[in-house]
Amino acid sequence: INIKTVGRTGYHFQPPKHWINDPNAPMYFNGYYHLFYQYNPKGSVWGNIVWAHSVSKDLINWINLEPAIYPSKQFDKYGTWSGSATVLPGNKPIILYTGIVDANKTQVQNYAVPANLSDPYLREWIKPDNNPLIVPDISINKTQFRDPTTAWMGKDGHWRIIMGSLRKKRGLAIMYRSKDFMRWIKAKHPLHSTANTGNWECPDFFPVSLQGTNGLDKYGEDSKYVLKNSMDLTRFEYYTVGTYDIKKDRYIPDNTSVDSWKGLRLDYGNFYASKSFYDPSKNRRVTWGWANESDIMPDDDIKKGWAGIQLIPRKLWLDPSGKQLVQWPVEELETLRKQKFQLSNKKLNNGEMVEVKGITPAQADVEVTFSFASLDKAEPFDPNWTDLYAQDVCAIKGSTVQGGLGPFGIATLASQNLEEYTPVFFRVFKAQQNYKVLMCSDATRSTLKYNETMYKPSFAGYVDVDLADKKLSLRSLIDNSVVESFGAGGKTCITSRVYPTLAIYDKAHLFAFNNGTEPITIETLDAWSMGNAKIE
Ligand code: DQQ
């Protein structure tokens, strides 16, 4: 095994080497998508952060350019941290980002603009001398004051942005307003805040349409809103769905949304610092998340020479229930699909498996719909297994512990004799009033490497799905060291980073399985080999 190349992804974005984290300022401009991201040009651990820059016509194949923003001035000498782009009227992009100004990590907000608007790649960015635009006032915790969002315009014609912050243990989305994008005034109240949630990083605030899957760009009254925060304390992302009182400039989560780190997550696995943007070319909202390495043995990233990947951009929209978001890989990903395997109407009794053959299981896209004749065998649900403990339930009731209705699903990145595998599966429980569907992506058996000490979480979340048609669907994007899964059409998403030692390249296998007493039928299973994304 070549330690430098094993695990590198074929179609998930990675630069040739070194450390990456948060996606920054995603935007569509004159026919190109721009991806900026936090990058260490000197090594494979976090540090020396600059804004690396890549452009693409399709969100999948990329052209890497020179870093766009890097520490060079008084106002960002100690770091150029995360931020967002806004396309101003007249089709003029502007970036807001956090500058670190001293060794104590004092944070200010700066702007940068393209040097040459007629360069289709917008290669060069200028940081004018009237920076910084925003410095923390005395009421603000100046080392927890960062990650400005895309700006939106209110009815009064003034721009608004929010930034993540912390006061005592309360997470805050501090709001600023501006008439001209240059002079910013702090709003008296944050857009929203929640006690005991710790610092909010990379907030994202956007409208979602009440109907259909199109995205919205305008911040009006006749839509729902989503506030997403990356919580420093748990390293997960949480969101609520709510309303935006544009008169008071306050966001109010609906009573169906739990407003804390007990709430809904964009992804129940390794997915952080995500940022969305409105894509006018396809009328959709797209979000993008980063996955770090979970290979946490000391020095591993240094030996590999790389760390971190960007996940596949996801289209997102409001579920018809109005209670949650739905996410789905952007359709452009399908252009990388190659050889196909197909199976339908295949019954799996308790303990049975079927192998997916003739494709490359280490780098694949698989879509499967399972059905079952009855819900009677669903195991009883313990009311203590709240959303917060889904991961623990998955850890106890893994993919091999026999159940009633489930566990059934797929075993990804599996070695021939199942010494290694990462199962993604469902288990259905019967609660007092309803059924609870648990979805797991379990890394416990993913690798033989450092068996005892590695971080191998049993990521899990519940799927709020109507089982009336007695069907459950699953899509997984498998890419060497990542398994990115979408349950029930994208209602629950889970990403795992895994490091098989046997199940690599052409030694990897893919199976569908059932370990519950209720027989399961694979209605359809479509799996494709995935080609490599072109990264020039
Ligand atoms: N990463 C950036 C910060 C942000 C954090 C620094 C989130 O701006 O809060 O690299 O991962």
XYZ file of C-alpha atoms and ligand atoms in Angstrom:
547
model
C 0.000 0.000 0.000
C 1.256 3.458 -0.887
C 0.384 5.435 2.218
C 0.353 8.704 0.284
C -2.245 7.649 -2.256
C -4.429 5.031 -0.602
C -7.748 6.548 0.407
C -7.473 9.501 -1.956
C -10.826 10.195 -3.515
C -11.640 9.828 -7.196
C -14.606 12.152 -7.509
C -14.785 14.057 -4.219
C -12.837 17.298 -4.462
C -9.291 17.284 -3.120
C -6.268 19.402 -4.002
C -3.109 17.434 -4.942
C -1.752 17.713 -1.392
C -1.896 19.449 2.005
C -4.635 20.336 4.481
C -8.092 21.672 3.555
C -11.097 22.727 5.600
C -14.219 24.882 5.182
C -15.630 25.609 1.732
C -15.784 29.418 1.364
C -17.764 31.831 -0.772
C -19.339 29.352 -3.200
C -20.910 31.253 -6.072
C -21.959 31.122 -9.692
C -20.620 33.924 -11.842
C -20.736 34.288 -15.641
C -20.860 30.572 -16.393
C -18.435 29.364 -13.738
C -18.881 28.000 -10.255
C -16.279 29.225 -7.811
C -15.111 27.195 -4.874
C -12.769 28.805 -2.389
C -11.660 26.843 0.634
C -9.471 27.063 3.704
C -6.073 25.637 2.788
C -2.644 25.235 4.322
C -0.161 25.674 1.454
C 2.662 24.435 3.655
C 1.448 21.184 5.143
C -1.223 18.662 5.977
C -2.291 19.946 9.400
C -4.383 23.064 10.056
C -2.376 26.331 9.886
C -1.098 29.126 7.593
C -4.645 29.401 6.263
C -5.190 30.949 2.821
C -8.190 30.883 0.482
C -7.445 28.339 -2.218
C -9.525 28.801 -5.359
C -10.957 26.461 -7.989
C -13.484 26.985 -10.758
C -15.819 24.628 -12.531
C -18.515 24.545 -15.199
C -20.400 21.692 -13.546
C -19.541 21.509 -9.799
C -17.758 18.186 -10.401
C -14.698 18.782 -12.624
C -12.392 21.560 -11.452
C -9.581 23.845 -12.511
C -7.280 24.739 -9.620
C -6.025 28.323 -9.544
C -3.650 30.325 -7.370
C -4.850 31.178 -3.837
C -7.223 34.150 -4.060
C -6.869 35.584 -0.567
C -3.926 35.207 1.795
C -2.521 37.079 4.782
C -0.645 40.139 3.574
C -2.043 43.228 5.309
C -2.378 44.565 8.824
C -6.027 43.543 8.806
C -5.405 39.853 8.027
C -1.786 39.298 8.952
C -2.509 36.334 11.228
C -5.047 34.554 9.078
C -7.675 34.683 6.366
C -10.546 32.664 7.766
C -13.958 31.724 6.440
C -16.421 33.955 4.616
C -18.950 34.277 1.823
C -19.602 35.916 -1.511
C -22.413 38.243 -2.497
C -23.097 39.164 -6.098
C -24.032 42.856 -5.942
C -26.454 44.488 -8.392
C -24.700 45.068 -11.695
C -23.239 41.539 -11.450
C -20.331 42.496 -9.185
C -19.049 39.826 -6.795
C -17.679 40.819 -3.426
C -16.245 38.595 -0.724
C -16.516 39.139 3.018
C -14.067 37.138 5.124
C -12.660 37.068 8.629
C -9.186 38.478 9.139
C -7.080 37.611 12.160
C -5.148 40.667 13.242
C -2.954 39.564 16.117
C -1.469 36.586 17.892
C -4.423 36.602 20.303
C -6.667 35.728 17.341
C -8.623 38.993 17.369
C -11.145 38.839 14.533
C -12.322 41.520 12.089
C -14.364 41.368 8.879
C -12.745 42.348 5.596
C -13.739 42.491 1.964
C -12.096 41.598 -1.306
C -13.135 42.271 -4.904
C -12.008 40.849 -8.262
C -9.133 42.767 -9.840
C -10.514 42.170 -13.304
C -14.194 41.427 -13.862
C -13.562 40.383 -17.446
C -11.286 37.506 -16.381
C -13.700 34.534 -16.587
C -11.887 32.777 -13.714
C -11.653 35.861 -11.462
C -8.120 34.820 -10.611
C -6.925 37.895 -8.794
C -8.618 39.475 -5.784
C -7.886 42.868 -4.241
C -8.222 43.783 -0.585
C -8.759 47.568 -0.598
C -7.186 49.842 1.978
C -10.429 50.809 3.714
C -10.404 47.361 5.366
C -11.324 46.189 7.938
C -15.016 46.924 7.437
C -16.141 45.603 10.808
C -14.242 45.443 14.085
C -15.715 43.931 17.258
C -17.173 46.484 19.652
C -16.767 46.199 23.388
C -19.844 44.000 23.802
C -18.440 41.345 21.470
C -16.145 38.466 22.280
C -13.403 39.401 19.855
C -11.963 35.916 19.443
C -15.402 34.444 18.679
C -16.623 36.782 15.975
C -16.338 35.365 12.514
C -17.594 33.719 9.333
C -19.774 36.415 7.692
C -22.637 35.118 5.537
C -23.747 36.114 2.069
C -25.532 39.467 2.401
C -29.217 39.939 1.679
C -31.182 43.092 1.115
C -34.138 44.126 3.256
C -37.220 46.010 2.074
C -35.547 49.217 3.264
C -32.820 48.713 0.654
C -30.171 48.034 3.309
C -27.875 45.017 3.280
C -27.744 42.547 6.129
C -25.230 39.908 7.157
C -24.840 37.695 10.178
C -21.752 36.350 11.881
C -21.271 33.558 14.388
C -20.384 34.429 17.952
C -20.589 33.447 21.604
C -21.693 35.223 24.785
C -21.372 33.217 28.012
C -22.501 29.829 26.706
C -25.032 31.315 24.293
C -24.485 30.909 20.546
C -25.272 34.076 18.589
C -25.953 35.136 15.023
C -24.884 38.779 15.311
C -26.397 40.983 12.625
C -24.967 44.026 10.830
C -26.694 46.366 8.379
C -25.282 48.599 5.682
C -26.541 50.977 3.052
C -23.478 50.866 0.831
C -21.738 47.583 1.825
C -18.829 49.592 3.244
C -20.156 51.152 6.436
C -21.716 48.478 8.656
C -23.749 49.074 11.811
C -24.441 46.425 14.383
C -28.135 45.644 14.899
C -29.314 45.964 18.470
C -30.431 42.338 18.598
C -28.880 39.297 17.017
C -30.941 37.666 14.272
C -31.176 34.724 16.646
C -29.379 33.203 19.637
C -29.727 30.068 21.750
C -28.508 29.402 25.286
C -26.050 26.600 26.000
C -25.114 25.821 22.419
C -21.550 27.179 22.513
C -19.918 29.138 19.723
C -21.668 29.228 16.346
C -19.322 28.837 13.434
C -20.155 29.317 9.767
C -23.811 30.348 10.130
C -25.971 30.094 7.039
C -29.369 31.777 6.712
C -31.535 31.416 3.642
C -35.134 31.290 2.367
C -36.701 28.042 1.182
C -39.712 27.727 -1.069
C -42.921 26.332 0.412
C -43.424 24.202 -2.672
C -41.244 22.339 -5.109
C -37.493 21.937 -5.136
C -36.356 25.245 -6.630
C -34.151 27.550 -4.624
C -34.863 31.128 -3.591
C -32.608 34.141 -3.666
C -34.961 36.838 -2.392
C -35.516 37.305 1.316
C -39.250 38.099 1.283
C -42.104 37.250 3.598
C -43.846 34.463 1.733
C -41.346 31.691 2.394
C -39.840 29.676 5.203
C -36.291 30.238 6.404
C -33.466 28.015 7.534
C -30.803 28.940 10.054
C -27.855 26.565 10.110
C -24.932 26.707 12.511
C -21.778 24.665 12.902
C -21.389 23.940 16.584
C -17.883 24.073 17.815
C -18.719 21.927 20.858
C -20.077 18.862 19.089
C -18.501 19.357 15.654
C -21.875 18.759 14.014
C -24.147 21.127 12.109
C -27.677 21.859 13.237
C -30.510 23.708 11.610
C -34.018 24.862 12.311
C -36.840 25.793 9.960
C -38.718 28.952 10.871
C -40.019 32.355 9.919
C -38.177 35.612 9.462
C -39.876 38.695 10.849
C -38.462 41.212 8.421
C -39.771 44.169 10.390
C -38.041 43.201 13.606
C -35.195 41.470 11.766
C -35.591 38.383 13.927
C -35.673 34.737 13.044
C -38.159 32.542 14.918
C -37.823 28.747 14.672
C -41.090 26.851 14.182
C -42.335 24.815 17.108
C -41.655 21.673 15.053
C -37.921 22.515 15.045
C -35.754 21.753 18.065
C -33.543 24.786 18.554
C -30.324 23.363 19.993
C -27.773 20.650 19.393
C -30.589 18.191 20.015
C -32.126 19.328 16.742
C -31.953 18.371 13.081
C -28.623 18.020 11.346
C -27.702 18.519 7.736
C -25.689 15.338 8.097
C -25.398 12.942 11.025
C -21.775 12.123 10.264
C -18.581 13.835 9.231
C -19.840 17.073 7.636
C -18.920 20.529 8.891
C -18.671 24.243 8.079
C -21.107 23.909 5.192
C -22.168 26.869 3.140
C -24.971 27.217 0.621
C -25.476 29.480 -2.370
C -28.259 30.202 -4.808
C -27.440 28.971 -8.296
C -29.284 31.208 -10.780
C -28.292 29.036 -13.745
C -30.379 26.120 -12.484
C -32.715 27.853 -10.061
C -31.567 25.800 -7.115
C -29.926 26.185 -3.727
C -26.765 24.141 -3.360
C -24.892 23.423 -0.160
C -21.410 22.232 0.346
C -19.752 20.624 3.352
C -16.258 19.641 4.386
C -15.250 16.274 5.861
C -12.045 16.039 7.853
C -10.015 12.881 8.332
C -11.117 10.606 11.128
C -7.817 8.795 10.940
C -6.639 10.474 14.105
C -3.474 8.570 14.912
C -0.678 11.059 15.517
C 1.257 11.956 12.408
C -0.979 10.069 9.986
C -1.980 13.152 8.064
C 1.628 14.261 7.940
C 2.686 10.896 6.546
C -0.101 10.985 3.976
C 0.689 14.571 2.999
C -3.016 15.437 2.657
C -6.067 15.866 4.857
C -9.696 16.773 4.256
C -12.097 16.539 1.336
C -15.046 18.569 0.096
C -18.211 16.516 -0.081
C -20.378 16.384 -3.195
C -22.419 19.607 -3.510
C -26.035 18.940 -2.587
C -29.169 20.549 -3.893
C -31.441 21.295 -0.951
C -35.081 22.231 -0.517
C -37.887 22.147 2.027
C -39.662 18.833 2.537
C -43.416 19.034 1.766
C -44.060 18.500 5.505
C -42.405 21.892 6.068
C -40.513 20.400 9.003
C -37.144 19.593 7.518
C -34.834 19.922 4.529
C -34.194 17.364 1.825
C -30.752 17.091 0.197
C -29.637 15.305 -2.949
C -26.291 15.190 -4.799
C -26.300 17.687 -7.679
C -27.461 16.027 -10.908
C -24.127 16.797 -12.632
C -22.520 14.018 -10.580
C -24.361 11.498 -12.746
C -22.108 12.375 -15.699
C -19.361 10.347 -13.978
C -21.465 7.169 -13.935
C -19.863 4.356 -15.989
C -20.596 0.603 -15.992
C -23.915 -0.279 -14.450
C -25.146 -3.195 -12.362
C -28.867 -3.771 -12.004
C -30.952 -6.025 -9.850
C -34.652 -6.140 -9.164
C -37.182 -8.084 -7.173
C -34.625 -9.986 -5.152
C -35.770 -11.422 -1.836
C -33.368 -11.423 1.117
C -34.277 -13.699 4.013
C -32.765 -13.305 7.444
C -28.986 -13.595 7.170
C -28.838 -13.436 3.380
C -26.614 -11.219 1.251
C -26.273 -10.500 -2.423
C -23.115 -9.197 -4.051
C -23.057 -6.298 -6.524
C -20.705 -7.388 -9.303
C -19.136 -6.049 -12.465
C -18.577 -2.512 -11.202
C -15.829 -0.861 -9.115
C -17.167 -0.992 -5.531
C -14.371 1.241 -4.174
C -15.653 4.078 -6.333
C -19.368 3.756 -6.955
C -22.794 5.325 -6.791
C -25.548 2.982 -5.595
C -29.285 3.529 -5.395
C -31.505 0.903 -3.825
C -35.143 0.591 -2.825
C -36.064 -2.011 -0.230
C -39.592 -3.194 0.514
C -41.179 -5.481 3.073
C -44.568 -7.139 3.416
C -45.297 -6.175 7.012
C -44.243 -3.933 9.893
C -45.293 -6.460 12.539
C -41.796 -7.589 13.382
C -40.497 -4.074 14.179
C -38.709 -4.206 17.553
C -40.064 -2.157 20.457
C -38.684 1.376 20.685
C -37.276 2.542 24.001
C -38.488 6.124 24.593
C -35.052 6.995 25.998
C -33.590 6.627 22.528
C -34.124 10.275 21.646
C -32.568 11.936 18.606
C -29.525 12.757 20.675
C -28.830 9.071 21.315
C -29.390 7.669 17.816
C -25.666 7.089 17.504
C -25.605 5.049 20.714
C -28.531 2.928 19.547
C -26.665 2.239 16.334
C -23.514 1.329 18.278
C -25.418 -1.209 20.400
C -27.639 -2.619 17.654
C -25.096 -2.825 14.859
C -25.636 -4.325 11.446
C -25.099 -7.914 12.603
C -27.284 -7.965 15.725
C -30.384 -9.788 14.510
C -33.516 -7.697 14.542
C -37.120 -7.925 13.381
C -37.587 -5.371 10.588
C -33.956 -4.737 9.826
C -31.099 -4.279 10.028
C -31.076 -4.297 6.233
C -28.989 -2.216 3.889
C -25.692 -2.320 2.060
C -22.177 -3.256 3.137
C -19.782 -0.837 1.453
C -15.986 -1.023 1.147
C -16.141 -4.668 2.217
C -13.259 -7.115 2.046
C -13.946 -10.527 0.506
C -14.485 -12.249 3.840
C -15.928 -9.243 5.645
C -12.921 -8.609 7.844
C -13.609 -5.006 6.903
C -16.847 -3.316 5.851
C -18.850 -0.137 6.434
C -22.549 -0.972 6.528
C -25.209 1.643 5.806
C -28.547 0.321 6.946
C -32.012 0.781 8.419
C -33.645 -0.669 11.487
C -37.342 -0.086 12.131
C -38.744 0.172 15.662
C -42.310 0.346 16.901
C -42.939 3.260 19.283
C -46.199 4.013 21.129
C -47.780 6.090 18.376
C -45.667 5.462 15.329
C -42.687 3.722 13.817
C -39.144 4.991 14.251
C -36.686 4.369 11.443
C -33.029 4.413 12.441
C -30.448 4.918 9.710
C -26.826 4.013 10.503
C -23.478 4.382 8.819
C -21.296 2.277 11.051
C -17.500 2.565 10.856
C -16.859 0.100 13.713
C -15.638 -2.635 11.336
C -14.384 -0.373 8.588
C -10.696 -1.091 9.037
C -8.239 -3.468 10.618
C -5.807 -0.583 11.030
C -5.181 0.422 14.671
C -8.102 -1.680 15.717
C -8.385 -0.359 19.244
C -7.518 3.297 19.043
C -9.057 4.651 15.872
C -12.134 6.866 15.751
C -14.740 4.572 14.226
C -18.113 6.118 15.059
C -21.489 4.461 14.525
C -23.060 7.572 13.013
C -26.859 7.499 12.983
C -30.002 9.556 12.666
C -33.720 8.902 12.548
C -35.603 9.149 9.270
C -38.979 10.880 9.469
C -40.660 8.850 6.760
C -44.128 7.519 6.117
C -43.931 3.735 5.928
C -47.436 3.305 4.471
C -45.984 1.983 1.209
C -43.592 -0.297 3.168
C -40.549 0.922 1.307
C -37.242 2.537 2.221
C -34.674 3.858 -0.206
C -30.991 4.531 0.129
C -28.325 6.115 -2.037
C -24.626 5.924 -1.193
C -21.691 7.631 -2.835
C -18.687 5.426 -2.170
C -15.290 6.911 -2.914
C -12.266 5.065 -1.461
C -12.236 6.687 1.997
C -15.686 8.232 2.103
C -19.240 6.883 2.139
C -21.818 9.636 1.752
C -25.382 8.346 2.167
C -28.872 9.717 1.573
C -31.790 7.936 3.233
C -35.401 8.126 2.010
C -34.637 10.414 -0.930
C -32.345 12.679 1.127
C -34.334 13.214 4.329
C -31.519 11.883 6.480
C -27.898 12.105 5.325
C -24.830 10.501 6.882
C -21.191 10.752 5.842
C -18.427 8.482 7.140
C -14.694 8.653 6.483
C -13.163 5.177 6.597
C -9.745 3.671 5.940
C -9.910 0.051 4.819
C -6.641 -1.837 4.418
C -7.977 -4.898 2.562
C -11.077 -3.460 0.879
C -9.153 -1.096 -1.362
C -9.138 -0.521 -5.136
C -10.218 -3.698 -6.952
C -10.243 -5.669 -3.687
C -13.303 -3.825 -2.414
C -16.733 -5.465 -2.539
C -20.290 -4.261 -2.211
C -23.182 -6.297 -0.826
C -26.819 -5.826 0.098
C -27.888 -7.674 3.257
C -30.721 -8.399 5.625
C -30.189 -9.429 9.236
C -33.783 -9.133 10.401
C -36.378 -11.911 10.677
C -38.783 -10.095 8.324
C -37.808 -10.906 4.723
C -36.794 -7.890 2.673
C -37.171 -7.442 -1.065
C -34.716 -5.412 -3.089
C -37.217 -3.773 -5.430
C -34.466 -2.222 -7.504
C -30.751 -1.818 -7.059
C -28.792 0.277 -9.535
C -25.067 0.664 -9.031
C -22.541 2.408 -11.212
C -18.761 2.528 -11.347
C -17.807 6.156 -10.928
C -15.134 7.756 -13.072
C -12.601 10.235 -11.723
C -13.462 13.899 -11.613
C -11.109 15.926 -13.770
C -9.054 18.234 -11.573
C -6.615 20.254 -13.607
N -12.733 27.262 10.336
C -12.274 28.592 10.005
C -13.086 29.511 10.870
C -14.311 28.730 11.136
C -13.784 27.338 11.307
C -10.798 28.684 10.228
C -14.834 26.293 11.105
O -13.353 30.740 10.213
O -15.021 29.214 12.249
O -10.094 27.810 9.373
O -14.295 25.063 10.712
